[in-house]
PDB file of C-alpha atoms in Angstrom:
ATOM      1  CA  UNK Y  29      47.186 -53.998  -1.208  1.00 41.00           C
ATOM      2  CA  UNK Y  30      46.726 -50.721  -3.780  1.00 41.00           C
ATOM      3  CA  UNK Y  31      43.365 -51.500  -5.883  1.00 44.00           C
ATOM      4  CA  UNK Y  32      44.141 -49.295  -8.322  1.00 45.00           C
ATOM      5  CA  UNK Y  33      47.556 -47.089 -10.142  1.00 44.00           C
ATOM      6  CA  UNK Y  34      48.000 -43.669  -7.913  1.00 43.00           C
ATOM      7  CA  UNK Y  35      48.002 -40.642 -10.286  1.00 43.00           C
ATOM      8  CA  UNK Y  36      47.473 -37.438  -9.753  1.00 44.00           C
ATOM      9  CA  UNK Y  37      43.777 -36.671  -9.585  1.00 41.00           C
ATOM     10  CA  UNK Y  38      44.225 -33.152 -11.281  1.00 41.00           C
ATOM     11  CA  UNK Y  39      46.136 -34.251 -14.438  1.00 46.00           C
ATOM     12  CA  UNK Y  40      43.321 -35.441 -16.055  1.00 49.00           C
ATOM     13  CA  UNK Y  41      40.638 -32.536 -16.478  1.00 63.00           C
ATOM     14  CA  UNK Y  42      40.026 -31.834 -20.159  1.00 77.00           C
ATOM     15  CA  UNK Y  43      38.570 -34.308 -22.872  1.00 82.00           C
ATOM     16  CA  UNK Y  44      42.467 -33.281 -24.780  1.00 79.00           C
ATOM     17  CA  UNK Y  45      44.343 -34.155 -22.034  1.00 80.00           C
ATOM     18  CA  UNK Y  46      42.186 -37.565 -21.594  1.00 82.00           C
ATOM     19  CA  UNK Y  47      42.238 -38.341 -24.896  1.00 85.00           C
ATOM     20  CA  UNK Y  48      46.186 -37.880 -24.801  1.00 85.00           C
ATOM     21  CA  UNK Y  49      46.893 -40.040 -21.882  1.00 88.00           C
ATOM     22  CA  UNK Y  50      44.247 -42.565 -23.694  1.00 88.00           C
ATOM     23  CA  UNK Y  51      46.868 -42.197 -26.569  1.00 90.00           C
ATOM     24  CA  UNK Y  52      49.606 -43.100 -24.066  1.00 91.00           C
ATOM     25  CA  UNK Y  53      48.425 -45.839 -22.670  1.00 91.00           C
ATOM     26  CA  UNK Y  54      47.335 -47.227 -26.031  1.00 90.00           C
ATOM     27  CA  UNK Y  55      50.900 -46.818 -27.211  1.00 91.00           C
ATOM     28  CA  UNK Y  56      52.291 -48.462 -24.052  1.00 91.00           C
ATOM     29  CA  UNK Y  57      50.161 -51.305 -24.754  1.00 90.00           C
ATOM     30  CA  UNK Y  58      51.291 -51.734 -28.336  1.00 89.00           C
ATOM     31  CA  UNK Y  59      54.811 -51.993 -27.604  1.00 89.00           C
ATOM     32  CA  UNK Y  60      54.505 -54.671 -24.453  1.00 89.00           C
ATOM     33  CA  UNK Y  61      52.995 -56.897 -27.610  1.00 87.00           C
ATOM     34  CA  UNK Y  62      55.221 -56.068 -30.124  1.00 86.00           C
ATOM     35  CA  UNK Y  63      58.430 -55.950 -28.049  1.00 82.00           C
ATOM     36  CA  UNK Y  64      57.577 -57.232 -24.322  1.00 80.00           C
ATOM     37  CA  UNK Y  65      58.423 -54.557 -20.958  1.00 81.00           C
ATOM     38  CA  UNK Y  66      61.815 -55.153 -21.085  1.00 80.00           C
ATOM     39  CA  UNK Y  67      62.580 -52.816 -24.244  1.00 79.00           C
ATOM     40  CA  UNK Y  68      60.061 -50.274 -23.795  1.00 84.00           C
ATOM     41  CA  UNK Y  69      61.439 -47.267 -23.072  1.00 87.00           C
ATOM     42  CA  UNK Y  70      59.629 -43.628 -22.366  1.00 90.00           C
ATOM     43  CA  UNK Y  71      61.876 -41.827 -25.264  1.00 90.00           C
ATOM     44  CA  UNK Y  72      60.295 -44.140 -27.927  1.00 90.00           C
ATOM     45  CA  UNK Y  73      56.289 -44.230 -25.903  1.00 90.00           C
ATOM     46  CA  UNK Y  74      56.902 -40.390 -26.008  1.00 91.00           C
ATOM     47  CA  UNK Y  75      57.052 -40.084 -29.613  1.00 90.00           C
ATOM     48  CA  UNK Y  76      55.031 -42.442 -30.685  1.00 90.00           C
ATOM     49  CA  UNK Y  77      52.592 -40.942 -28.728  1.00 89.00           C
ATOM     50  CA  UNK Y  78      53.282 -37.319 -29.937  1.00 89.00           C
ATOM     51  CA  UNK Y  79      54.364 -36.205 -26.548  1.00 87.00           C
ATOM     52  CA  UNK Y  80      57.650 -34.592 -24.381  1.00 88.00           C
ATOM     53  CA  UNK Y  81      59.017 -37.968 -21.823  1.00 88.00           C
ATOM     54  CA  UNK Y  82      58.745 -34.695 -19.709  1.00 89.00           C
ATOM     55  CA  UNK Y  83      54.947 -35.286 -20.177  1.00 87.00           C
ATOM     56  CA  UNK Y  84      54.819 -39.105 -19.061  1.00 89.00           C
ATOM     57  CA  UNK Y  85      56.464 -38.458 -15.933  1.00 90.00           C
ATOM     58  CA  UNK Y  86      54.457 -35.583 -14.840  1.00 88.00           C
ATOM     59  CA  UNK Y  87      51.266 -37.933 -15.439  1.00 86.00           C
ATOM     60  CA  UNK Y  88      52.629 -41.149 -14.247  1.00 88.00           C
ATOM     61  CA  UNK Y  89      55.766 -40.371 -12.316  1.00 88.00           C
ATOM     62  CA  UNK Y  90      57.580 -43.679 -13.462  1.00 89.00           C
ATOM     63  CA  UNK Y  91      57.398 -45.754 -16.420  1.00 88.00           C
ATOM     64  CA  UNK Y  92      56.235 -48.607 -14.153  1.00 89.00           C
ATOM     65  CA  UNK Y  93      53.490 -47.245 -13.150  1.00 89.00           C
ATOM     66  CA  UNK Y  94      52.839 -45.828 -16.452  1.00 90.00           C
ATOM     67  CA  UNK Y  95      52.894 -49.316 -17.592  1.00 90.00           C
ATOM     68  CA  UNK Y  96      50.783 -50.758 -14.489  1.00 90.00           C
ATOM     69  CA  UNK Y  97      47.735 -48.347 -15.755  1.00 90.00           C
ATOM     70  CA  UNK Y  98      48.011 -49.509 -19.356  1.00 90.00           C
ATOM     71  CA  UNK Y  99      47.633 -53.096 -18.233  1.00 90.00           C
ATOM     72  CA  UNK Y 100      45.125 -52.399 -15.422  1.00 89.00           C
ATOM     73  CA  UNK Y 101      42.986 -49.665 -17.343  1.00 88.00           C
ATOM     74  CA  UNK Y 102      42.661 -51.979 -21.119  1.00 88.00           C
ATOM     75  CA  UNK Y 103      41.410 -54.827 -19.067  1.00 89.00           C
ATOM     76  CA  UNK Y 104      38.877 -52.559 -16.500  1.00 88.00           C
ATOM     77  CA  UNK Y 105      37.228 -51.198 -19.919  1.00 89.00           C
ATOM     78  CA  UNK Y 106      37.221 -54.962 -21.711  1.00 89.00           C
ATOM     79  CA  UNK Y 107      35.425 -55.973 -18.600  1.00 88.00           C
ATOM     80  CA  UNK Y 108      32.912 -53.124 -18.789  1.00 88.00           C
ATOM     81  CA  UNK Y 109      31.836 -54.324 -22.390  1.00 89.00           C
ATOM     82  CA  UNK Y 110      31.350 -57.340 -21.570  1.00 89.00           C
ATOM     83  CA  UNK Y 111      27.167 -57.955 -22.078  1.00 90.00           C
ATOM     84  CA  UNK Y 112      26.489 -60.123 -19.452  1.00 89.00           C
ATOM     85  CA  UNK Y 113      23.296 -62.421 -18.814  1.00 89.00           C
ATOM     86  CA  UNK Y 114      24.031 -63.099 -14.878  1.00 90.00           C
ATOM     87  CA  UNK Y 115      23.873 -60.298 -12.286  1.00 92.00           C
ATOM     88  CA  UNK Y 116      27.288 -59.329 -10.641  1.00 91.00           C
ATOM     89  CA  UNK Y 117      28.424 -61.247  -7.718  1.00 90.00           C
ATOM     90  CA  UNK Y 118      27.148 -64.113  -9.153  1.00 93.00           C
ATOM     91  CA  UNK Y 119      28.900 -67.829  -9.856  1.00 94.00           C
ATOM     92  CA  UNK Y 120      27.533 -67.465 -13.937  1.00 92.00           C
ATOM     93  CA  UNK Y 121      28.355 -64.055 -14.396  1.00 92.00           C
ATOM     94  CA  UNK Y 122      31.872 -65.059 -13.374  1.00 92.00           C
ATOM     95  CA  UNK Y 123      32.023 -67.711 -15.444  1.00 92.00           C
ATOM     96  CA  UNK Y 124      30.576 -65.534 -18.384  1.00 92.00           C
ATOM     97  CA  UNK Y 125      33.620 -63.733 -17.659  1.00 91.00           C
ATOM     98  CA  UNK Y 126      36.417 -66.317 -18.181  1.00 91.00           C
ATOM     99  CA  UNK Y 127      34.922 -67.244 -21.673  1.00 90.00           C
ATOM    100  CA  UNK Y 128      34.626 -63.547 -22.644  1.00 91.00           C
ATOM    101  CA  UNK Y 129      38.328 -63.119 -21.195  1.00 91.00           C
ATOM    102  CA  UNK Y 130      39.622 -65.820 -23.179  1.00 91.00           C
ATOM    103  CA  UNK Y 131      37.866 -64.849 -26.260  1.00 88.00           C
ATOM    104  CA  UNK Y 132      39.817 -61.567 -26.439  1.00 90.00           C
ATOM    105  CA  UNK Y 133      43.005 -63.312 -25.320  1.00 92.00           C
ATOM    106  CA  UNK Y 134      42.877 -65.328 -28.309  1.00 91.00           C
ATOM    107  CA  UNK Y 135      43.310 -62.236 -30.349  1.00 91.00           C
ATOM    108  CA  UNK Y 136      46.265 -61.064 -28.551  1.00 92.00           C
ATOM    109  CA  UNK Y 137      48.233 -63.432 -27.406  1.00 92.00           C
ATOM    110  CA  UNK Y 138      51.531 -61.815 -27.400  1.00 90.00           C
ATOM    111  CA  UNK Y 139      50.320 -59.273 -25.237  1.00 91.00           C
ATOM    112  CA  UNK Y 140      48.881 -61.570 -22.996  1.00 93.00           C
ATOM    113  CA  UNK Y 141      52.384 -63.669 -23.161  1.00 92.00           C
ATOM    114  CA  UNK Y 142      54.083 -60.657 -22.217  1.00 90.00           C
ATOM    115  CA  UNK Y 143      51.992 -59.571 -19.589  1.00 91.00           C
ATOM    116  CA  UNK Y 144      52.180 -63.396 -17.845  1.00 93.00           C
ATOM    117  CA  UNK Y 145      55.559 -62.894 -17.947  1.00 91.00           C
ATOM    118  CA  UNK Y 146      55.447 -59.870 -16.131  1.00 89.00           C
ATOM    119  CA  UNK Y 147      53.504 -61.340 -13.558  1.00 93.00           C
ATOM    120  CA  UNK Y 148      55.024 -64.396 -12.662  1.00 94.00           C
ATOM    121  CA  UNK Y 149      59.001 -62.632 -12.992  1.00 91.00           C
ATOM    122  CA  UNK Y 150      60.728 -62.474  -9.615  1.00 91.00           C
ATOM    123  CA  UNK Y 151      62.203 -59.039 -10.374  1.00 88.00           C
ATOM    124  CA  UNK Y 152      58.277 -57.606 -11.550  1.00 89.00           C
ATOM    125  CA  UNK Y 153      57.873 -53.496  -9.840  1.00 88.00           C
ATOM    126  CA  UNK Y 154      55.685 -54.026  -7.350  1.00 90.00           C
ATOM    127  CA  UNK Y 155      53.087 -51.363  -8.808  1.00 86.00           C
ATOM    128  CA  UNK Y 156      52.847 -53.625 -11.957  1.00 88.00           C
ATOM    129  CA  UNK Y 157      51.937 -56.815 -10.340  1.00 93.00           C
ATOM    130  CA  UNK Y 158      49.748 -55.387  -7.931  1.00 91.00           C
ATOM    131  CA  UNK Y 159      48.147 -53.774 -10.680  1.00 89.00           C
ATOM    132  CA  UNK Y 160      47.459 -57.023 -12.233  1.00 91.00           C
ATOM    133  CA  UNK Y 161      46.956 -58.961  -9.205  1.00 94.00           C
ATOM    134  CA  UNK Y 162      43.873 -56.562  -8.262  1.00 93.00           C
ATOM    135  CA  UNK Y 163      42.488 -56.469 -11.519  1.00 91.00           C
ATOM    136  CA  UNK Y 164      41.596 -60.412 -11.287  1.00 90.00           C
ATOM    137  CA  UNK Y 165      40.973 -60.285  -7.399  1.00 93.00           C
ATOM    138  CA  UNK Y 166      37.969 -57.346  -8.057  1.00 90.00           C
ATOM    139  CA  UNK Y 167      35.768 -59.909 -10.197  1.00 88.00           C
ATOM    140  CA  UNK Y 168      36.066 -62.797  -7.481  1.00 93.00           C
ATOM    141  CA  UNK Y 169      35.999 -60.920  -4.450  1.00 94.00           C
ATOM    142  CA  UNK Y 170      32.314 -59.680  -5.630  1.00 92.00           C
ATOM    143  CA  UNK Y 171      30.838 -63.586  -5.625  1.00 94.00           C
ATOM    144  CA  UNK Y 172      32.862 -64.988  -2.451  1.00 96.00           C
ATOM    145  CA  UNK Y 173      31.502 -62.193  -0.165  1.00 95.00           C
ATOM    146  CA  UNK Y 174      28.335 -62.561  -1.441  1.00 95.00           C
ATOM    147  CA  UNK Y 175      28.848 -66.613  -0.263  1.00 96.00           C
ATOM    148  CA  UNK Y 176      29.908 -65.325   2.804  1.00 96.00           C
ATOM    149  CA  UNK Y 177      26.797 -62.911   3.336  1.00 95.00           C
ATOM    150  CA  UNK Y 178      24.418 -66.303   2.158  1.00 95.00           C
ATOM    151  CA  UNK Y 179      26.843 -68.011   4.458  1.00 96.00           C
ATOM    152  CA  UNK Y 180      26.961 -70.318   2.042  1.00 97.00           C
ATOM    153  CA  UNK Y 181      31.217 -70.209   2.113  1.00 96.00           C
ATOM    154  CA  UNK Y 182      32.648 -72.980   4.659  1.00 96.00           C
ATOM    155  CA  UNK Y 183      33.579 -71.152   7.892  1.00 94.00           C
ATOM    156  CA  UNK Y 184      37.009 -71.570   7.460  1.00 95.00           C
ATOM    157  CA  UNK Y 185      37.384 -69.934   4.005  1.00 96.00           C
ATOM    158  CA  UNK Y 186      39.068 -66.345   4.133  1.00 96.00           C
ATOM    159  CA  UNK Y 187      37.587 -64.540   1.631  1.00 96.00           C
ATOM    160  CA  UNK Y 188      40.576 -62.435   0.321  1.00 95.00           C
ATOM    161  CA  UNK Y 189      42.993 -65.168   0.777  1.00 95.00           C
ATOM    162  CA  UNK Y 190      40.658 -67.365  -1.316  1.00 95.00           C
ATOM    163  CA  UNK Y 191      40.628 -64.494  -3.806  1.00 95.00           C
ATOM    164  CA  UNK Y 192      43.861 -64.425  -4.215  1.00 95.00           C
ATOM    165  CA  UNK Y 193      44.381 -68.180  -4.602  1.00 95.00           C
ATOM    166  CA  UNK Y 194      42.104 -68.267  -7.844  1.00 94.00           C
ATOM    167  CA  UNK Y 195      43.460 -65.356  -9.569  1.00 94.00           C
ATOM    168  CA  UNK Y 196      47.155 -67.286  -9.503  1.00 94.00           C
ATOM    169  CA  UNK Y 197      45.457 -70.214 -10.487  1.00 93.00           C
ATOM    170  CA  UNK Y 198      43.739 -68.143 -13.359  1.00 94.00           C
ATOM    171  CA  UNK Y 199      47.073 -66.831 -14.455  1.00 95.00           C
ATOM    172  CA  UNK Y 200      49.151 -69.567 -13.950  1.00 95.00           C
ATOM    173  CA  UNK Y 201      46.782 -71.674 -16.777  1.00 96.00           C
ATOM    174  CA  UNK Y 202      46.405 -68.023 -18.579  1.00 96.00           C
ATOM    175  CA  UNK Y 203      50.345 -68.159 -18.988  1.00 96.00           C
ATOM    176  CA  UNK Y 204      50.661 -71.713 -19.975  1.00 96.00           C
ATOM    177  CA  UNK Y 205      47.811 -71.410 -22.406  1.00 96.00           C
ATOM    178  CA  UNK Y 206      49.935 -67.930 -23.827  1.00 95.00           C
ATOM    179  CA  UNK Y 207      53.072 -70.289 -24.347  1.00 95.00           C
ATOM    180  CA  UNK Y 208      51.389 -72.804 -26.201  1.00 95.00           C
ATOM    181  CA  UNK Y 209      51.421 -75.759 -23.343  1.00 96.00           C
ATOM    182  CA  UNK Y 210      47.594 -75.419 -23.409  1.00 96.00           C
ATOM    183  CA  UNK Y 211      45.522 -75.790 -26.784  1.00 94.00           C
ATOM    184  CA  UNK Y 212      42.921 -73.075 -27.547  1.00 93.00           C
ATOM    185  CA  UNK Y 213      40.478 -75.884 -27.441  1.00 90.00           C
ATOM    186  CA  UNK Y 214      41.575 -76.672 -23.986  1.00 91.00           C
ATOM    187  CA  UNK Y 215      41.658 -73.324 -22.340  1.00 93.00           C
ATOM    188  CA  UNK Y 216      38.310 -72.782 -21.613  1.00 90.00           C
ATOM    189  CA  UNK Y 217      37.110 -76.401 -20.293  1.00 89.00           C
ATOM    190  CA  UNK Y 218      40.577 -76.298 -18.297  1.00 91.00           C
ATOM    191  CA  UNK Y 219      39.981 -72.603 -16.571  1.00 92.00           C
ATOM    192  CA  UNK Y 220      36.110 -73.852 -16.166  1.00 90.00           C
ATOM    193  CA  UNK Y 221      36.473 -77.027 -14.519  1.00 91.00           C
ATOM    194  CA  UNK Y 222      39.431 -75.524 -12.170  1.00 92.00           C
ATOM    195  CA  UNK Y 223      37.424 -72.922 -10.885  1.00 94.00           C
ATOM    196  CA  UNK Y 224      34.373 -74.614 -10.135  1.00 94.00           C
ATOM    197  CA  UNK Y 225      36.358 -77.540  -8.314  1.00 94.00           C
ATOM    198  CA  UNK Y 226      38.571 -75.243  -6.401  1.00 94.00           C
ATOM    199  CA  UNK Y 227      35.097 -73.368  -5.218  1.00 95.00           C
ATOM    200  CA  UNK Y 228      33.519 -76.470  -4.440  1.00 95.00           C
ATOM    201  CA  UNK Y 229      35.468 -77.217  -1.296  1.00 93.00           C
ATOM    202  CA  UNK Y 230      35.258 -73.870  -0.115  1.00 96.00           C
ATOM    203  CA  UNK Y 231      31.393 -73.635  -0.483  1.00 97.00           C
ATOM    204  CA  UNK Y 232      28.371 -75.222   1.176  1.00 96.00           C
ATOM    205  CA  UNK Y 233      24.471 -75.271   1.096  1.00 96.00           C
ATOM    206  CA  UNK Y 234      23.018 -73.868  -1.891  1.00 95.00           C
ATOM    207  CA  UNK Y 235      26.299 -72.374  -3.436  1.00 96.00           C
ATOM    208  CA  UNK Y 236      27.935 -75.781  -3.592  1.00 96.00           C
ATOM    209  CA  UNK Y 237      24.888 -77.713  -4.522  1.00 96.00           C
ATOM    210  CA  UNK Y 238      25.230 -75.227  -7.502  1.00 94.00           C
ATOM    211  CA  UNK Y 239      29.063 -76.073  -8.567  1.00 95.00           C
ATOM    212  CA  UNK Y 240      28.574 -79.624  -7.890  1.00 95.00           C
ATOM    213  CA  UNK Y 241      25.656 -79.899 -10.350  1.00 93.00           C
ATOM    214  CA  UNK Y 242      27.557 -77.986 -13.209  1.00 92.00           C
ATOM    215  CA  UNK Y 243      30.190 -80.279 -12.907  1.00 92.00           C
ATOM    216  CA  UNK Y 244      28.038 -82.831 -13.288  1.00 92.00           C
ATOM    217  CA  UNK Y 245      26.247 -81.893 -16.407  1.00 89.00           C
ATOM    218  CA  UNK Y 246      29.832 -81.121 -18.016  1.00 87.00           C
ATOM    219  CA  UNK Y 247      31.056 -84.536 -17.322  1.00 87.00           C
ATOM    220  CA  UNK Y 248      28.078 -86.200 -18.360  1.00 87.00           C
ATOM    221  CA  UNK Y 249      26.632 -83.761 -21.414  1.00 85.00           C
ATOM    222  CA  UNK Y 250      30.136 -81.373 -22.212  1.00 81.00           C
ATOM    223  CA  UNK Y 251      30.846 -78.192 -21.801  1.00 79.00           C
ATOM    224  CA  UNK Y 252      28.473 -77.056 -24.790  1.00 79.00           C
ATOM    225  CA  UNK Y 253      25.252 -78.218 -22.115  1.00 76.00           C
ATOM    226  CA  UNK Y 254      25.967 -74.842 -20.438  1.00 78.00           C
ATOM    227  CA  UNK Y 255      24.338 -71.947 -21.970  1.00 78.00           C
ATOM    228  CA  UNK Y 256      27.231 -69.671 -21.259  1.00 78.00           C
ATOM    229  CA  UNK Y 257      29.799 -71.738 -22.589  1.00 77.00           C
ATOM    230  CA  UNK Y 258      27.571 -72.827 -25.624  1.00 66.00           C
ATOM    231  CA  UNK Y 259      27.200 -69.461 -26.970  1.00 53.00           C
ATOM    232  CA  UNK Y 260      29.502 -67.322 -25.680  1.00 49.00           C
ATOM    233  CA  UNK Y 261      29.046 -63.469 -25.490  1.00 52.00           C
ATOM    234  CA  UNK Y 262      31.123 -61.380 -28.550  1.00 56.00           C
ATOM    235  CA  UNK Y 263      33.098 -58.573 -27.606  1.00 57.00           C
ATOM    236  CA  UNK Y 264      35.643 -56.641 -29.625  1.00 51.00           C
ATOM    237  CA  UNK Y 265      39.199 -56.802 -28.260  1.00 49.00           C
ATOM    238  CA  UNK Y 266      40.207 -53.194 -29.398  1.00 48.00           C
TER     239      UNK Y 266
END
């Protein structure tokens, strides 16, 4: 599975060029909210963007994968603003994440609709969904092989299958909460709660002692009982 959008390494070498292909991908992103990935074309990213469609091929070589890096490259830098409290590979710092995620989503939704919709179609390039698809494996993978390192994961667990698993779980709730069959109230208790049940089973020792006392506390005090969910961290969607 690609990690990351292939582009030529070269392309990319002056702070005008950068700041031109940031322009790019910032237009690209605009138009999957305003219009969805169906009706973007490279004619109208081209000059919206101030550049030849000559230009967006030589950078990206398709439009999907010019696409792919808008999606994958907005959410990599949301994630890197992000001020966490909990040290990375950690069960709070991934939880941290999901509230800070859904924060932002709030203030786009239509982009987020879109981009669901991309991920869940049958006839989705490849390059796009993997794109997506390893943008919410990274976060997860970090924490699971540190279980398995502990050996505090169950044996039987496969740590990029179980990867995998959570980050269509994550979406699939993402998407319905995008279409309105979740409540903004609902989204974060619902992603919460799924994630630390579906890591319960898969953990032992320490690690599930963990989960199994969070879900405790939230069914006895609420969700507010949790520090991270109580005050959760502010960070600009731009």
């Amino acid at each position: 599975m690609l990690n990351e959008v292939t582009e030529r390494p070269q392309t990319y070498s002056s702070p005008a060029i950068r700041a031109r292909r940031s322009r790019i991908l910032e237009e690209t992103r605009k138009m999957i909210s305003e219009q969805g990935v169906s009706a973007l074309s490279m004619n109208e990213i081209g000059k919206r963007a101030g550049v030849a469609k000559r230009t967006l091929y030589n950078a990206f070589q398709t439009r999907e994968r010019m696409i792919a890096a808008a999606i994958q490259e907005y959410f990599d830098e949301y994630l890197a603003r992000i001020p966490y409290n909990s040290d990375p590979g950690t069960l709070m710092h991934n939880l941290e994440r999901i509230v800070a995620v859904v924060q932002r989503n709030r203030k786009i939704r239509n982009y987020i609709r879109a981009i669901m919709g991309l991920y869940f179609s049958p006839d989705t390039d490849p390059d796009i969904w993997t794109a997506m698809h390893s943008m919410g494996t990274r976060p997860n993978l970090g924490w699971i092989r540190n279980l398995q390192i502990r050996k505090h994961l169950q044996p039987w667990v496969d740590v990029e299958k179980r990867a995998d698993d959570i980050v269509r779980y994550e979406y699939a709730t993402i998407n319905d909460w995008a279409r309105g069959r979740i409540g903004d109230d609902e989204i974060v208790p619902r992603l919460a709660r799924s994630y630390l049940t579906f890591m319960s089973g898969a953990t032992r020792g320490a690690a599930r002692k963990e989960i199994e006392e969070l879900l405790t506390r939230i069914d006895e005090e609420g969700l507010s009982s949790i520090p991270v969910f109580a005050a959760p961290r502010k960070v600009s969607a731009a």
